[in-house]
Amino acid sequence: IHLVCVTKCRRSVFTAESLAVIEKSFREVAERMNFQVQEFNGESDHDKNWSHIQAHVNGGGSEAANGIFEHFWVNRARGGADMTAAELAVAKQVLADAAFKAAVAEIVGAAMKGAIAAAVIELIFSILENSLLCVEGKITQSELVEQVATATAKAGIAGGVITGILLTLCMIFPPIAALLGAAAMPLAVAGIGFMGIRAWEIFCHGDRLFGITEQTQKFLGMTEEVQL
């Protein structure tokens, strides 16, 4: 269910504090009634009205094709008159600008999340891999820091760019979203498999250096002493 609550007064009604109180109330009710609030947001300045292109007084209906959102002060000033072609063009441009801003915000947010996720994963793997090389004496501590920083930055940039490109394509060509949805599970399995292989290589490297398997077997009492 997509629930939209609109205040009677149109400008500067909601604050960050009032929105937090409303969200808390919604979630408390949801918990008592056994449903979940998946997303909650609000605006401090809700400045759009649903306007009829052909006014009711002139025979216009309430169907969606006879309406459009526009700034509320334009709607109020028009009164019961029909929208002119110029006013309709302006309203469409306002909506197009708002949609573009919302799309950009969505893409930037998703790209940042993708960048952070990729960077964190690479940071963990890179620290482990390069620490082992440092222990072996193949690289210095300064080289370790440099290589970890470089690998993490590259992974973050790649993750953000790929996420942004995919989301942009999905918005421009909606059928691509269905294809990506169908491929999500195989891609996730492949990604987990790749990380598993990389983790196994790190473990084997560490086992060669520190005898992890041998030490674990001794700790668990799984080794037998050989008597000659």
CSV table of C-alpha atoms in Angstrom, one decimal:
chain,number,residue,atom,x,y,z
A,1,ILE,CA,0.0,0.0,0.0
A,2,HIS,CA,1.3,3.4,-0.9
A,3,LEU,CA,-0.2,5.9,1.5
A,4,VAL,CA,0.2,9.7,0.9
A,5,CYS,CA,-0.9,12.1,3.7
A,6,VAL,CA,-1.3,15.8,2.7
A,7,THR,CA,-1.7,18.6,5.1
A,8,LYS,CA,-4.4,21.2,4.8
A,9,CYS,CA,-1.9,24.1,5.1
A,10,ARG,CA,0.5,23.9,2.2
A,11,ARG,CA,3.8,25.5,3.2
A,12,SER,CA,6.4,24.9,5.9
A,13,VAL,CA,4.3,22.6,8.0
A,14,PHE,CA,6.6,19.6,8.6
A,15,THR,CA,9.9,19.9,10.3
A,16,ALA,CA,12.5,17.2,10.8
A,17,GLU,CA,11.2,16.7,14.4
A,18,SER,CA,7.6,16.4,13.4
A,19,LEU,CA,8.4,14.0,10.6
A,20,ALA,CA,10.3,11.8,13.2
A,21,VAL,CA,7.3,11.8,15.5
A,22,ILE,CA,5.0,10.8,12.7
A,23,GLU,CA,7.3,8.1,11.5
A,24,LYS,CA,7.6,6.7,15.1
A,25,SER,CA,3.8,6.7,15.3
A,26,PHE,CA,3.4,4.9,12.0
A,27,ARG,CA,5.9,2.2,13.0
A,28,GLU,CA,4.3,1.7,16.4
A,29,VAL,CA,0.9,1.2,14.8
A,30,ALA,CA,2.5,-1.1,12.2
A,31,GLU,CA,3.9,-3.3,15.0
A,32,ARG,CA,0.6,-3.5,16.8
A,33,MET,CA,-1.3,-4.3,13.6
A,34,ASN,CA,1.4,-6.8,12.3
A,35,PHE,CA,2.5,-5.0,9.2
A,36,GLN,CA,5.7,-3.3,8.1
A,37,VAL,CA,6.5,0.2,7.1
A,38,GLN,CA,9.1,-0.3,4.3
A,39,GLU,CA,9.7,3.4,3.5
A,40,PHE,CA,8.8,6.7,5.1
A,41,ASN,CA,9.6,10.2,3.9
A,42,GLY,CA,8.1,13.7,3.9
A,43,GLU,CA,8.6,17.2,2.7
A,44,SER,CA,8.6,20.5,4.6
A,45,ASP,CA,7.2,22.4,1.6
A,46,HIS,CA,4.5,20.4,-0.3
A,47,ASP,CA,3.8,23.0,-3.0
A,48,LYS,CA,2.0,21.0,-5.7
A,49,ASN,CA,-1.7,20.8,-6.4
A,50,TRP,CA,-3.7,18.5,-8.6
A,51,SER,CA,-5.2,20.8,-11.3
A,52,HIS,CA,-7.9,20.1,-13.8
A,53,ILE,CA,-6.9,20.9,-17.4
A,54,GLN,CA,-10.6,21.5,-18.2
A,55,ALA,CA,-12.3,22.9,-15.1
A,56,HIS,CA,-15.3,21.1,-13.5
A,57,VAL,CA,-17.5,24.1,-14.1
A,58,ASN,CA,-16.8,23.8,-17.8
A,59,GLY,CA,-17.6,20.1,-18.0
A,60,GLY,CA,-14.2,18.7,-17.1
A,61,GLY,CA,-14.1,15.2,-15.5
A,62,SER,CA,-12.0,13.8,-12.7
A,63,GLU,CA,-10.1,11.3,-14.8
A,64,ALA,CA,-6.3,11.3,-14.7
A,65,ALA,CA,-6.1,12.4,-18.3
A,66,ASN,CA,-7.8,15.7,-17.3
A,67,GLY,CA,-5.4,16.6,-14.6
A,68,ILE,CA,-1.8,17.5,-13.8
A,69,PHE,CA,0.2,18.6,-10.8
A,70,GLU,CA,1.4,22.2,-10.8
A,71,HIS,CA,2.4,24.9,-8.2
A,72,PHE,CA,-0.5,25.4,-5.9
A,73,TRP,CA,-0.4,29.2,-6.2
A,74,VAL,CA,-0.9,29.0,-9.9
A,75,ASN,CA,-3.9,26.6,-9.4
A,76,ARG,CA,-5.4,29.0,-6.8
A,77,ALA,CA,-5.0,32.1,-9.0
A,78,ARG,CA,-6.7,30.4,-12.0
A,79,GLY,CA,-9.9,29.8,-10.1
A,80,GLY,CA,-12.5,28.0,-12.2
A,81,ALA,CA,-11.0,28.7,-15.6
A,82,ASP,CA,-9.5,26.1,-17.9
A,83,MET,CA,-5.7,25.7,-18.2
A,84,THR,CA,-4.3,27.4,-21.2
A,85,ALA,CA,-1.8,25.6,-23.5
A,86,ALA,CA,1.0,27.8,-22.1
A,87,GLU,CA,0.1,26.9,-18.5
A,88,LEU,CA,-0.1,23.2,-19.3
A,89,ALA,CA,3.4,23.4,-20.9
A,90,VAL,CA,4.8,25.1,-17.8
A,91,ALA,CA,3.2,22.5,-15.5
A,92,LYS,CA,4.7,19.7,-17.6
A,93,GLN,CA,8.1,21.3,-17.5
A,94,VAL,CA,7.9,21.7,-13.7
A,95,LEU,CA,7.1,18.0,-13.4
A,96,ALA,CA,9.8,17.1,-15.8
A,97,ASP,CA,12.4,19.1,-13.7
A,98,ALA,CA,11.2,17.5,-10.5
A,99,ALA,CA,11.3,14.0,-12.0
A,100,PHE,CA,14.9,14.7,-13.3
A,101,LYS,CA,16.0,15.9,-9.9
A,102,ALA,CA,14.5,12.9,-8.2
A,103,ALA,CA,16.1,10.5,-10.7
A,104,VAL,CA,19.5,12.2,-10.2
A,105,ALA,CA,19.2,11.9,-6.4
A,106,GLU,CA,18.2,8.3,-6.7
A,107,ILE,CA,21.1,7.5,-9.0
A,108,VAL,CA,23.7,9.3,-6.8
A,109,GLY,CA,22.4,7.6,-3.7
A,110,ALA,CA,22.5,4.2,-5.3
A,111,ALA,CA,26.0,4.9,-6.7
A,112,MET,CA,27.3,5.9,-3.3
A,113,LYS,CA,25.9,2.7,-1.7
A,114,GLY,CA,27.5,0.6,-4.5
A,115,ALA,CA,30.8,2.4,-4.1
A,116,ILE,CA,30.8,1.9,-0.3
A,117,ALA,CA,29.9,-1.7,-0.5
A,118,ALA,CA,32.6,-2.5,-3.1
A,119,ALA,CA,35.2,-0.4,-1.3
A,120,VAL,CA,34.5,-2.1,2.1
A,121,ILE,CA,34.8,-5.6,0.6
A,122,GLU,CA,38.0,-4.8,-1.3
A,123,LEU,CA,39.4,-3.1,1.8
A,124,ILE,CA,39.1,-6.3,3.8
A,125,PHE,CA,40.5,-8.6,1.2
A,126,SER,CA,43.3,-6.2,0.3
A,127,ILE,CA,44.4,-5.8,3.9
A,128,LEU,CA,44.6,-9.5,4.3
A,129,GLU,CA,46.4,-10.2,1.1
A,130,ASN,CA,48.9,-7.4,1.4
A,131,SER,CA,49.6,-8.1,5.1
A,132,LEU,CA,50.7,-11.6,4.2
A,133,LEU,CA,53.0,-10.2,1.5
A,134,CYS,CA,54.4,-7.8,4.1
A,135,VAL,CA,55.0,-10.6,6.5
A,136,GLU,CA,56.9,-12.5,3.8
A,137,GLY,CA,59.0,-9.4,3.2
A,138,LYS,CA,57.9,-9.0,-0.3
A,139,ILE,CA,56.5,-5.5,0.3
A,140,THR,CA,57.2,-2.8,2.9
A,141,GLN,CA,54.6,-1.3,5.3
A,142,SER,CA,54.4,1.8,3.2
A,143,GLU,CA,53.8,-0.2,0.1
A,144,LEU,CA,51.1,-2.2,2.0
A,145,VAL,CA,49.3,1.0,2.8
A,146,GLU,CA,49.6,2.3,-0.7
A,147,GLN,CA,48.4,-0.9,-2.4
A,148,VAL,CA,45.5,-1.2,0.0
A,149,ALA,CA,44.4,2.4,-0.5
A,150,THR,CA,44.8,2.1,-4.3
A,151,ALA,CA,42.8,-1.2,-4.5
A,152,THR,CA,40.1,0.2,-2.3
A,153,ALA,CA,39.7,3.4,-4.2
A,154,LYS,CA,39.6,1.6,-7.6
A,155,ALA,CA,37.0,-0.9,-6.3
A,156,GLY,CA,34.9,2.0,-4.8
A,157,ILE,CA,35.0,3.9,-8.1
A,158,ALA,CA,34.2,0.8,-10.2
A,159,GLY,CA,31.3,-0.1,-7.8
A,160,GLY,CA,29.8,3.4,-7.9
A,161,VAL,CA,30.1,3.8,-11.7
A,162,ILE,CA,28.7,0.4,-12.5
A,163,THR,CA,25.8,0.9,-10.1
A,164,GLY,CA,25.1,4.3,-11.5
A,165,ILE,CA,25.2,3.1,-15.1
A,166,LEU,CA,22.9,0.2,-14.4
A,167,LEU,CA,20.3,2.2,-12.6
A,168,THR,CA,20.4,4.9,-15.3
A,169,LEU,CA,19.8,2.3,-18.0
A,170,CYS,CA,16.9,0.8,-16.0
A,171,MET,CA,15.3,4.3,-15.7
A,172,ILE,CA,15.8,5.0,-19.4
A,173,PHE,CA,14.9,1.5,-20.7
A,174,PRO,CA,12.5,-0.1,-18.1
A,175,PRO,CA,12.7,-3.6,-19.7
A,176,ILE,CA,16.4,-3.8,-18.7
A,177,ALA,CA,15.2,-3.8,-15.1
A,178,ALA,CA,13.4,-7.0,-15.6
A,179,LEU,CA,16.4,-8.6,-17.3
A,180,LEU,CA,18.7,-7.5,-14.4
A,181,GLY,CA,16.1,-8.8,-11.9
A,182,ALA,CA,16.2,-12.2,-13.6
A,183,ALA,CA,20.0,-12.2,-13.6
A,184,ALA,CA,20.3,-10.9,-10.0
A,185,MET,CA,20.5,-14.4,-8.4
A,186,PRO,CA,23.1,-15.9,-10.8
A,187,LEU,CA,25.2,-12.7,-10.5
A,188,ALA,CA,25.0,-12.9,-6.7
A,189,VAL,CA,26.0,-16.5,-6.7
A,190,ALA,CA,28.9,-15.7,-9.0
A,191,GLY,CA,30.0,-12.9,-6.8
A,192,ILE,CA,29.9,-15.0,-3.7
A,193,GLY,CA,31.8,-17.7,-5.5
A,194,PHE,CA,34.5,-15.3,-6.5
A,195,MET,CA,34.8,-14.0,-3.0
A,196,GLY,CA,34.9,-17.5,-1.7
A,197,ILE,CA,37.8,-18.4,-4.0
A,198,ARG,CA,39.7,-15.3,-3.0
A,199,ALA,CA,39.2,-16.0,0.7
A,200,TRP,CA,40.4,-19.6,0.2
A,201,GLU,CA,43.6,-18.4,-1.5
A,202,ILE,CA,44.2,-16.0,1.4
A,203,PHE,CA,43.7,-18.8,3.9
A,204,CYS,CA,46.1,-21.1,2.0
A,205,HIS,CA,48.7,-18.4,1.9
A,206,GLY,CA,48.3,-17.8,5.6
A,207,ASP,CA,48.4,-21.5,6.3
A,208,ARG,CA,51.7,-21.8,4.5
A,209,LEU,CA,53.1,-19.0,6.6
A,210,PHE,CA,51.7,-19.7,10.1
A,211,GLY,CA,50.7,-23.4,9.9
A,212,ILE,CA,47.1,-22.5,10.8
A,213,THR,CA,45.8,-26.0,10.0
A,214,GLU,CA,48.5,-27.7,12.0
A,215,GLN,CA,48.0,-25.4,15.0
A,216,THR,CA,44.2,-26.0,14.9
A,217,GLN,CA,44.6,-29.8,14.8
A,218,LYS,CA,47.0,-29.6,17.8
A,219,PHE,CA,44.5,-27.4,19.7
A,220,LEU,CA,41.6,-29.8,19.0
A,221,GLY,CA,43.8,-32.9,19.8
A,222,MET,CA,43.4,-34.3,16.3
A,223,THR,CA,47.1,-35.1,15.8
A,224,GLU,CA,48.7,-38.4,16.8
A,225,GLU,CA,52.3,-38.7,18.0
A,226,VAL,CA,54.3,-41.2,16.0
A,227,GLN,CA,56.5,-43.5,18.1
A,228,LEU,CA,59.5,-45.2,16.5
